[in-house]
Coordinates of C-alpha atoms and ligand atoms in Angstrom, one line a residue:
X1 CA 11.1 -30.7 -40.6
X2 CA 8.4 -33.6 -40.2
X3 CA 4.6 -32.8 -39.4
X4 CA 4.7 -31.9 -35.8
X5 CA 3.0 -28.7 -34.9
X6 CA 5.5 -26.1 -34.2
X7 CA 5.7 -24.7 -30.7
X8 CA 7.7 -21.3 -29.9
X9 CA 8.0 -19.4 -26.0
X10 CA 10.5 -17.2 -24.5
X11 CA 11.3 -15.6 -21.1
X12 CA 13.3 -12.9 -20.5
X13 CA 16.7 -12.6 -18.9
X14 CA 15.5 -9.4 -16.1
X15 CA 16.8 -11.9 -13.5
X16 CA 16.8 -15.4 -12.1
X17 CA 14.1 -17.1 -12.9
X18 CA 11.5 -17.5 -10.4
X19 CA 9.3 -20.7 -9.0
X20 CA 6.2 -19.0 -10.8
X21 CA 8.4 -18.7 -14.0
X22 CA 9.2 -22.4 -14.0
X23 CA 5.8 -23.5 -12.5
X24 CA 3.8 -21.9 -15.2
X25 CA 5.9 -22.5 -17.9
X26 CA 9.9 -23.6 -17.8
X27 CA 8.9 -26.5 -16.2
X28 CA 6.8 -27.6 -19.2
X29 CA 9.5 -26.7 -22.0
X30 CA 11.4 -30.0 -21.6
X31 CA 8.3 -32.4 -21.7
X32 CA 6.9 -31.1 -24.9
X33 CA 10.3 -31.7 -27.2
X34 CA 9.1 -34.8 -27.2
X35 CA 5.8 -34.0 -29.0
X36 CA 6.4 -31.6 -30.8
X37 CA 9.0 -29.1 -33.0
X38 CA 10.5 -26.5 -30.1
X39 CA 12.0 -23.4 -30.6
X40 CA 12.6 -21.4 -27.0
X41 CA 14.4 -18.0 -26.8
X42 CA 15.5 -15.8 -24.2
X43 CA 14.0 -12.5 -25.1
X44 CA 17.0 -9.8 -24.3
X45 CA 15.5 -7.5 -26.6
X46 CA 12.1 -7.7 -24.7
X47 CA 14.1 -7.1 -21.1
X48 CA 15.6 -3.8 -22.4
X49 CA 12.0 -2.0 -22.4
X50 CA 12.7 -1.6 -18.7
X51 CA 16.6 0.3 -18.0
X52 CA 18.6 -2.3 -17.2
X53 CA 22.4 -2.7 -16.1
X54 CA 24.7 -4.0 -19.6
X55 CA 26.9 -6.0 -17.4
X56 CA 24.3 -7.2 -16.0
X57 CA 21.9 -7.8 -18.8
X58 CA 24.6 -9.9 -20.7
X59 CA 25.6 -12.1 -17.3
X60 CA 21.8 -12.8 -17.1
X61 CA 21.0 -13.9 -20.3
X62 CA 23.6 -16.3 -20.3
X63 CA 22.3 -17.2 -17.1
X64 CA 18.9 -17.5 -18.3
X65 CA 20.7 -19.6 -21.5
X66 CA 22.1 -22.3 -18.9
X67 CA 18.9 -22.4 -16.8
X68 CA 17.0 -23.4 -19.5
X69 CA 18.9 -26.0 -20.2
X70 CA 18.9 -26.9 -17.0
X71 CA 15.6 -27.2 -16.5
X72 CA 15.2 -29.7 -19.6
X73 CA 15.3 -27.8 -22.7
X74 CA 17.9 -29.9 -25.0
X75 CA 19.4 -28.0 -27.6
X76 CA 19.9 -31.1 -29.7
X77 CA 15.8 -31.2 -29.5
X78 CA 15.1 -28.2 -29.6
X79 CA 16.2 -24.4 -31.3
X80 CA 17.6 -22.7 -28.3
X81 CA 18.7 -18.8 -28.7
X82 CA 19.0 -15.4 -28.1
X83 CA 16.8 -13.4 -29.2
X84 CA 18.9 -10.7 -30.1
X85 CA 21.1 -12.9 -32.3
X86 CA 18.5 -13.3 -34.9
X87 CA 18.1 -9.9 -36.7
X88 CA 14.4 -11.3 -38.3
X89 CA 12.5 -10.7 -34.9
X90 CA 13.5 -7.0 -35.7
X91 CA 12.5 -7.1 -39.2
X92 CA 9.0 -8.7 -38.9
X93 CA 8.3 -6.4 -35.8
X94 CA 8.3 -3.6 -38.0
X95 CA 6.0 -5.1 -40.5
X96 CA 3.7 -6.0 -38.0
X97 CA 3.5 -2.8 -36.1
X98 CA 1.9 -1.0 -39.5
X99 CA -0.7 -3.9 -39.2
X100 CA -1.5 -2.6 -35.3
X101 CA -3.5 0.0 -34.2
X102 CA -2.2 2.5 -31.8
X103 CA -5.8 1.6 -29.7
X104 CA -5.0 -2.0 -29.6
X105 CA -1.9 -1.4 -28.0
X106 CA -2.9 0.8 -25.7
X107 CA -5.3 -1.5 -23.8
X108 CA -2.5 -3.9 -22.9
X109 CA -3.2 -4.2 -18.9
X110 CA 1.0 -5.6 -18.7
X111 CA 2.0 -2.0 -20.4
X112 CA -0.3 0.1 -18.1
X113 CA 1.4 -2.1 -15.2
X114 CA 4.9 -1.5 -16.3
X115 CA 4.2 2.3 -17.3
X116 CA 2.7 2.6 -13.9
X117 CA 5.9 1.2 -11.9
X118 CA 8.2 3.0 -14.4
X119 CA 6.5 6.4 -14.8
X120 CA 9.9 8.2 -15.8
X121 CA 10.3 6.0 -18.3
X122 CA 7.0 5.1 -20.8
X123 CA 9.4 4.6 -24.0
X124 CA 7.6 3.0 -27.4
X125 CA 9.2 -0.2 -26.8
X126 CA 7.3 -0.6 -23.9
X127 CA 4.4 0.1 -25.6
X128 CA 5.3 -1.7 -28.6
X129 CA 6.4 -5.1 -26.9
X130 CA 3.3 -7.1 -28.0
X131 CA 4.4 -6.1 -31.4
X132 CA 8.0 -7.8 -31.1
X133 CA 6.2 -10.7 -29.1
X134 CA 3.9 -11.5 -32.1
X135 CA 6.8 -11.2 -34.1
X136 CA 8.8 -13.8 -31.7
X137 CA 6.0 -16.0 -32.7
X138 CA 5.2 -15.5 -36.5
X139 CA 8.5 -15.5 -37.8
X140 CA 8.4 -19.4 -37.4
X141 CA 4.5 -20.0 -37.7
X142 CA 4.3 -21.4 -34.6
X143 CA 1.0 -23.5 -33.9
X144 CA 1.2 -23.4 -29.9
X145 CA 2.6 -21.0 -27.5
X146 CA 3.4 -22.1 -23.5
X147 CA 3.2 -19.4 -21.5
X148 CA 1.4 -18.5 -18.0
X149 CA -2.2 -17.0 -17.6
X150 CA -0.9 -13.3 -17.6
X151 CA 0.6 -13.6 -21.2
X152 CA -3.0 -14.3 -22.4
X153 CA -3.8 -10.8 -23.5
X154 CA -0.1 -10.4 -25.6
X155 CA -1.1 -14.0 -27.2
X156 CA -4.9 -12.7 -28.4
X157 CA -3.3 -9.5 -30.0
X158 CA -0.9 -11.8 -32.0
X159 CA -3.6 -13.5 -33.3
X160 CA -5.7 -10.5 -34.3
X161 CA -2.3 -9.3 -35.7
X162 CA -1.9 -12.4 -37.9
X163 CA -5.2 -12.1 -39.2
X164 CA -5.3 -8.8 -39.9
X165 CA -2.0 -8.7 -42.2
X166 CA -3.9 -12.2 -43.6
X167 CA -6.6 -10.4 -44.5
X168 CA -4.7 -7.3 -46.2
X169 CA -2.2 -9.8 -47.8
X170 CA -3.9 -13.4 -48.1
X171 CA -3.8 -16.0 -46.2
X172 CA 0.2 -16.5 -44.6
X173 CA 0.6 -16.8 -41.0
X174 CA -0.7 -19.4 -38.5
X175 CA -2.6 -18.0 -35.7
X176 CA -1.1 -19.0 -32.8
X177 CA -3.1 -20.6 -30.0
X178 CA -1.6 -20.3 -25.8
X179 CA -0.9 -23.3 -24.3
X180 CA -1.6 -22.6 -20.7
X181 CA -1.5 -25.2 -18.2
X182 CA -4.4 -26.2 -16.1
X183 CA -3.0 -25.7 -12.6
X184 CA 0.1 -23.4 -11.7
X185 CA -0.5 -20.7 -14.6
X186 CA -0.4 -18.2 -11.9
X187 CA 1.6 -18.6 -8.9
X188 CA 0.9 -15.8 -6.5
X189 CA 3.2 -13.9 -4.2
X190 CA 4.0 -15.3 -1.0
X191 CA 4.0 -12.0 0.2
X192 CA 0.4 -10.9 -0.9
X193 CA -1.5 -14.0 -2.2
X194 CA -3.8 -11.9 -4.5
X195 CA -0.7 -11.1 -7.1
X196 CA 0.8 -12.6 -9.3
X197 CA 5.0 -14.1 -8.0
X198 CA 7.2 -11.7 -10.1
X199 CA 10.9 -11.3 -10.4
X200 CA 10.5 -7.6 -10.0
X201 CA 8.9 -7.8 -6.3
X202 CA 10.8 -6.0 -4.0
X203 CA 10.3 -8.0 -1.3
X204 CA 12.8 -11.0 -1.4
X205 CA 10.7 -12.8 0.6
X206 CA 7.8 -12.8 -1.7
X207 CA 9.2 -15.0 -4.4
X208 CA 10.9 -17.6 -4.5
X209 CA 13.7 -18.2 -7.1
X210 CA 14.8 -21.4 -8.6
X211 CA 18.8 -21.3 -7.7
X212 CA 17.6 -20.3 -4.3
X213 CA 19.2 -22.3 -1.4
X214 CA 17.4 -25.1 0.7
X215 CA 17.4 -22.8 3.7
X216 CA 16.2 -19.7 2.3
X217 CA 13.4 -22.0 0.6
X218 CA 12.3 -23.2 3.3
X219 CA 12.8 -19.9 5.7
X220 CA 10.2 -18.2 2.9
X221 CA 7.6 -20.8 3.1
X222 CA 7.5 -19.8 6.7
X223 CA 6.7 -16.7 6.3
X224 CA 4.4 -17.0 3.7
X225 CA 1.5 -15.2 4.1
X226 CA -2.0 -17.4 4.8
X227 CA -5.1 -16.7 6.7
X228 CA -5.7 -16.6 10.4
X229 CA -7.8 -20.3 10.0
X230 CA -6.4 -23.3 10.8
X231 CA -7.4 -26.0 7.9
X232 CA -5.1 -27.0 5.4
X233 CA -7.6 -27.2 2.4
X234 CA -8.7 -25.7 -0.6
X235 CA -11.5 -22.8 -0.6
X236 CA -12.4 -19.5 -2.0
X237 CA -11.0 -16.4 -0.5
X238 CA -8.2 -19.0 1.5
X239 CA -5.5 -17.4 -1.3
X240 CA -2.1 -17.9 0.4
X241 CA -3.2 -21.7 1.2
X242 CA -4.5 -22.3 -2.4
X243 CA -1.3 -20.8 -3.6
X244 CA 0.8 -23.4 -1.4
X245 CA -1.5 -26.7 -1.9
X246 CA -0.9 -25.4 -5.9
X247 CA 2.6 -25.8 -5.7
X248 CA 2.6 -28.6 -3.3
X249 CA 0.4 -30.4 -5.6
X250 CA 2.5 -29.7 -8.8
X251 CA 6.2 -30.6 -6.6
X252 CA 4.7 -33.7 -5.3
X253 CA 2.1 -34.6 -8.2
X254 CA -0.5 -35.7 -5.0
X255 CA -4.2 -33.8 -5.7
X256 CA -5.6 -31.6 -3.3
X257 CA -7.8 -34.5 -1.6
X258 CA -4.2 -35.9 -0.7
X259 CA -2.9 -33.1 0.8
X260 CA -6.2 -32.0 2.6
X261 CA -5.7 -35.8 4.4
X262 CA -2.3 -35.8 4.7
X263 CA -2.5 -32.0 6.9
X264 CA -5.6 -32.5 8.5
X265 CA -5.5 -31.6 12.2
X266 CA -1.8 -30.8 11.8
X267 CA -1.7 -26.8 11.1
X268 CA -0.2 -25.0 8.7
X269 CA 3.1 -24.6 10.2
X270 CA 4.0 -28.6 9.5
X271 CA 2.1 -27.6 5.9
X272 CA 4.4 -24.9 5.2
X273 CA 7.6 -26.6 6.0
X274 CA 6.5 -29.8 4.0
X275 CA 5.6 -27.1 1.1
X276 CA 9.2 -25.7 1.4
X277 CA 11.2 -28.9 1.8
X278 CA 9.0 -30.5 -1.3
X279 CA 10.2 -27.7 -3.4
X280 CA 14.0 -27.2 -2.8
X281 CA 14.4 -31.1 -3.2
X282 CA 12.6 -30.9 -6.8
X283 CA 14.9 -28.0 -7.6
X284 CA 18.0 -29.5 -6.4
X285 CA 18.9 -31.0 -9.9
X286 CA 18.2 -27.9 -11.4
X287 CA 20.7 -25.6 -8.9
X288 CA 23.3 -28.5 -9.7
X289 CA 23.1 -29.1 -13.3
X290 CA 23.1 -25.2 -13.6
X291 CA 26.0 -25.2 -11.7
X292 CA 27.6 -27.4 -13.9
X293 CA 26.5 -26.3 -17.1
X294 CA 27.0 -22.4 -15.8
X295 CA 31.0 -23.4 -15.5
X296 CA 31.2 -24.7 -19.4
X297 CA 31.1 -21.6 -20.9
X298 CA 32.4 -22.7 -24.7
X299 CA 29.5 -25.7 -24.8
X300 CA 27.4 -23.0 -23.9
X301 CA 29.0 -20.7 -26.8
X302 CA 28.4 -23.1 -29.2
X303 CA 25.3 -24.4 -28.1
X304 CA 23.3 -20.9 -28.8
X305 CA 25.8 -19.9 -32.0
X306 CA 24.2 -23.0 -33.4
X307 CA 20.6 -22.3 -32.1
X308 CA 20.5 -18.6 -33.6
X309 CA 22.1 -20.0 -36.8
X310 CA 19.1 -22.9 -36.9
X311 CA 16.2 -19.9 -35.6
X312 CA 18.3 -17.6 -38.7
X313 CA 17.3 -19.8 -41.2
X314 CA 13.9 -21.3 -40.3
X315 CA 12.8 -17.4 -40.0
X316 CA 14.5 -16.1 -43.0
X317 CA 12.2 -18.1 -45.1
X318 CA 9.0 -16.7 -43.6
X319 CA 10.3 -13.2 -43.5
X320 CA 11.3 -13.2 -47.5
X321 CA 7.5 -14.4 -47.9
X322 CA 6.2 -11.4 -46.1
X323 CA 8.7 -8.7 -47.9
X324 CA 7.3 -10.1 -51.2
X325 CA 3.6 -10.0 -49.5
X326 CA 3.2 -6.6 -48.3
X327 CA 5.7 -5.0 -51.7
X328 CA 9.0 -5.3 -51.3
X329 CA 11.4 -5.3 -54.2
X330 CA 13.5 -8.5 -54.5
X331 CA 17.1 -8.3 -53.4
X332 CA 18.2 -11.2 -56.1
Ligands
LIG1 P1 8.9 -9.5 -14.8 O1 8.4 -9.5 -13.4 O2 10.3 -9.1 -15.0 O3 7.9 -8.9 -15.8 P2 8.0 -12.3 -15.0 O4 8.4 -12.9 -13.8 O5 6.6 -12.0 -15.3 O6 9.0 -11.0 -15.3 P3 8.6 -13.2 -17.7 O7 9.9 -13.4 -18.3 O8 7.8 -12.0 -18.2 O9 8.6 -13.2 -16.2 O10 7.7 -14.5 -18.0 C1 8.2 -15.8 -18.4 C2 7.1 -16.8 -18.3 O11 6.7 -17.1 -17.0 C3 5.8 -16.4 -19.1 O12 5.3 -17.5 -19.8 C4 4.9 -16.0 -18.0 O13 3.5 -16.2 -18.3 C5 5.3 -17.0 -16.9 N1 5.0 -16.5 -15.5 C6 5.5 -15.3 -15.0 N2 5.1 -15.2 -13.7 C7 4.3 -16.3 -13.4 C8 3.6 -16.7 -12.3 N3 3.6 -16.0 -11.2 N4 2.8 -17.8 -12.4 C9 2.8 -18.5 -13.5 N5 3.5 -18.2 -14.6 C10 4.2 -17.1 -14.6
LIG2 N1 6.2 -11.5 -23.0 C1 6.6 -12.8 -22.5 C2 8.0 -13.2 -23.0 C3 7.9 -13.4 -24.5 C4 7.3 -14.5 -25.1 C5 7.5 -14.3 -26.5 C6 6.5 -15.6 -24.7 C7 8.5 -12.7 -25.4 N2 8.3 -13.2 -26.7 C8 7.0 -15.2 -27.5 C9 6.0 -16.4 -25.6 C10 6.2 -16.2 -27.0 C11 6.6 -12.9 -21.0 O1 6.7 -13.9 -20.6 N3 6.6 -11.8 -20.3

């Protein structure tokens, strides 16, 4: 490899990727090939630490597969995979869990969330996913990770994780920094502007998703949730309207000076619909070359054989370096 720094991200295939996923990060995966060394991975093994249907598990990881690519991730730039193709994530996870504390783990706000909405159900993956998250990202030494605001906390442990085993071992891993963008790391609901858009809302009408239909786009920016004012602009405490001048903004790359100008004195029922048709006109390419990828299912076949091969041997080099570190007797 040359001297780039070495980004690494993944997303997990629990669904169709929503317009927070791509806002706060997908979107940004294509642009940075060009500056730097990309791996990206859709993280199966992650998804499984909430029950989930097989058929439907494999149909949406391929999904997820396809929609990265057609959102701009280019497998001749980039290593594209699946996570559970590549057996090091595994290996390293274990590792790393003996080099984090039970305590560390336990303040995790994403695994009281999850153990909260899935009471019958706290297993020790759930509690353990940081640990195969960090592993995700020190089993290539990646230098940056792009995610949104809410993987901030998972991104800290991995660094206090890679210090940690550097201390006990000298000096090995990188510690990974976030990469979070500036505006858009955390698209809110359209149902209830004060949380975060998620694919597991169960209200279809607070999240949008990226192969979503022009209609039902625009039918959910209608409803979206705002405040009983009148003034399209920017304030504290005006969530729902931040939330849409966000996206607007990011769609139509115009700041929020433009789009207070542009909507002043026109309500926010021309503001909603220009939010909605701004945002299923910059995903139309996306629906279409998904569709079109989506159909070729042997390009797809070969194009993530060939990413877990490339991710297989990239990681297998760091891996034997830590079995030597922490003891492990040579297999040759
Ligand atoms: P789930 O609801 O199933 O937990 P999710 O929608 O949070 O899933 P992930 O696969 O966990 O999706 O996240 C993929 C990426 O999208 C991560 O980098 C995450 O930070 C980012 N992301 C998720 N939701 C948002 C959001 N509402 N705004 C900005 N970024 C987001
Ligand atoms: N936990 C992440 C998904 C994820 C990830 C990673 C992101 C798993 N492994 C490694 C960045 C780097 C989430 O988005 N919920």
């Amino acid at each position: 490899m040359n001297d780039k720094k070495l980004i690494f991200s993944g997303i997990q295939p629990t669904g169709t990727f929503t317009l927070g996923n791509y806002i706060g990060a997908v979107r940004n995966w294509g642009p940075l090939q060009d500056e730097y060394n990309c791996i990206y991975c859709v993280v199966d093994m992650h998804a499984i630490t909430v029950r989930q249907d097989p058929v439907k598990l494999r149909q949406n990881s391929l999904n997820s597969y396809a929609l990265l690519m057609a959102c701009g991730v280019d497998p001749q730039k980039s290593i594209l995979f699946i996570q559970s193709h590549v057996k090091t994530h595994a290996e390293l996870s274990w590792i790393l869990g003996c080099n984090t504390q039970f305590g560390e783990l336990s303040r995790m706000t994403q695994f009281k969330d999850k153990s909260q909405k899935h009471a019958d159900d706290v297993n020790s993956g759930l509690f353990t996913y940081p640990v195969l998250m960090a592993a995700d990202i020190l089993a290539y030494n990646a230098d940056l990770v792009p995610v949104g605001v809410d993987q901030k906390q998972h991104l800290e442990l991995a660094r206090n994780i890679a210090q940690r085993f550097n201390q006990r071992y000298g000096d090995f891993f990188t510690l990974p920094e976030p990469y979070i963008p500036e505006v858009g790391a955390k698209v809110m609901s359209l149902q209830e502007p004060t949380k975060k858009m998620s694919k597991s809302d169960e209200n279809p009408n607070a999240c949008i998703l990226i192969l979503d239909d022009k209609d039902t786009i625009i039918r959910k920016f209608k409803r979206a949730v705002t405040d009983s004012d009148t003034e399209v602009c920017y304030r504290e405490g005006k969530d729902g309207i931040n939330n849409l001048m966000t996206i607007y903004s990011i769609v139509t790359g115009k700041d929020f000076a433009a789009i207070e100008s542009e909507f002043a004195g026109r309500g926010y029922g021309d503001f909603k619909l220009a939010v909605g048709e701004a945002v299923a006109d910059h995903l139309e390419p996306v629906r279409t070359e998904f569709d079109r990828l989506s159909k070729d299912k042997a390009y797809l076949k070969q194009c993530y054989t060939e990413g877990a091969e490339k991710a297989l041997r990239y990681s297998q080099r760091i891996i034997s370096k830590v079995y030597r570190k922490v003891g492990f007797v040579d297999k040759t």
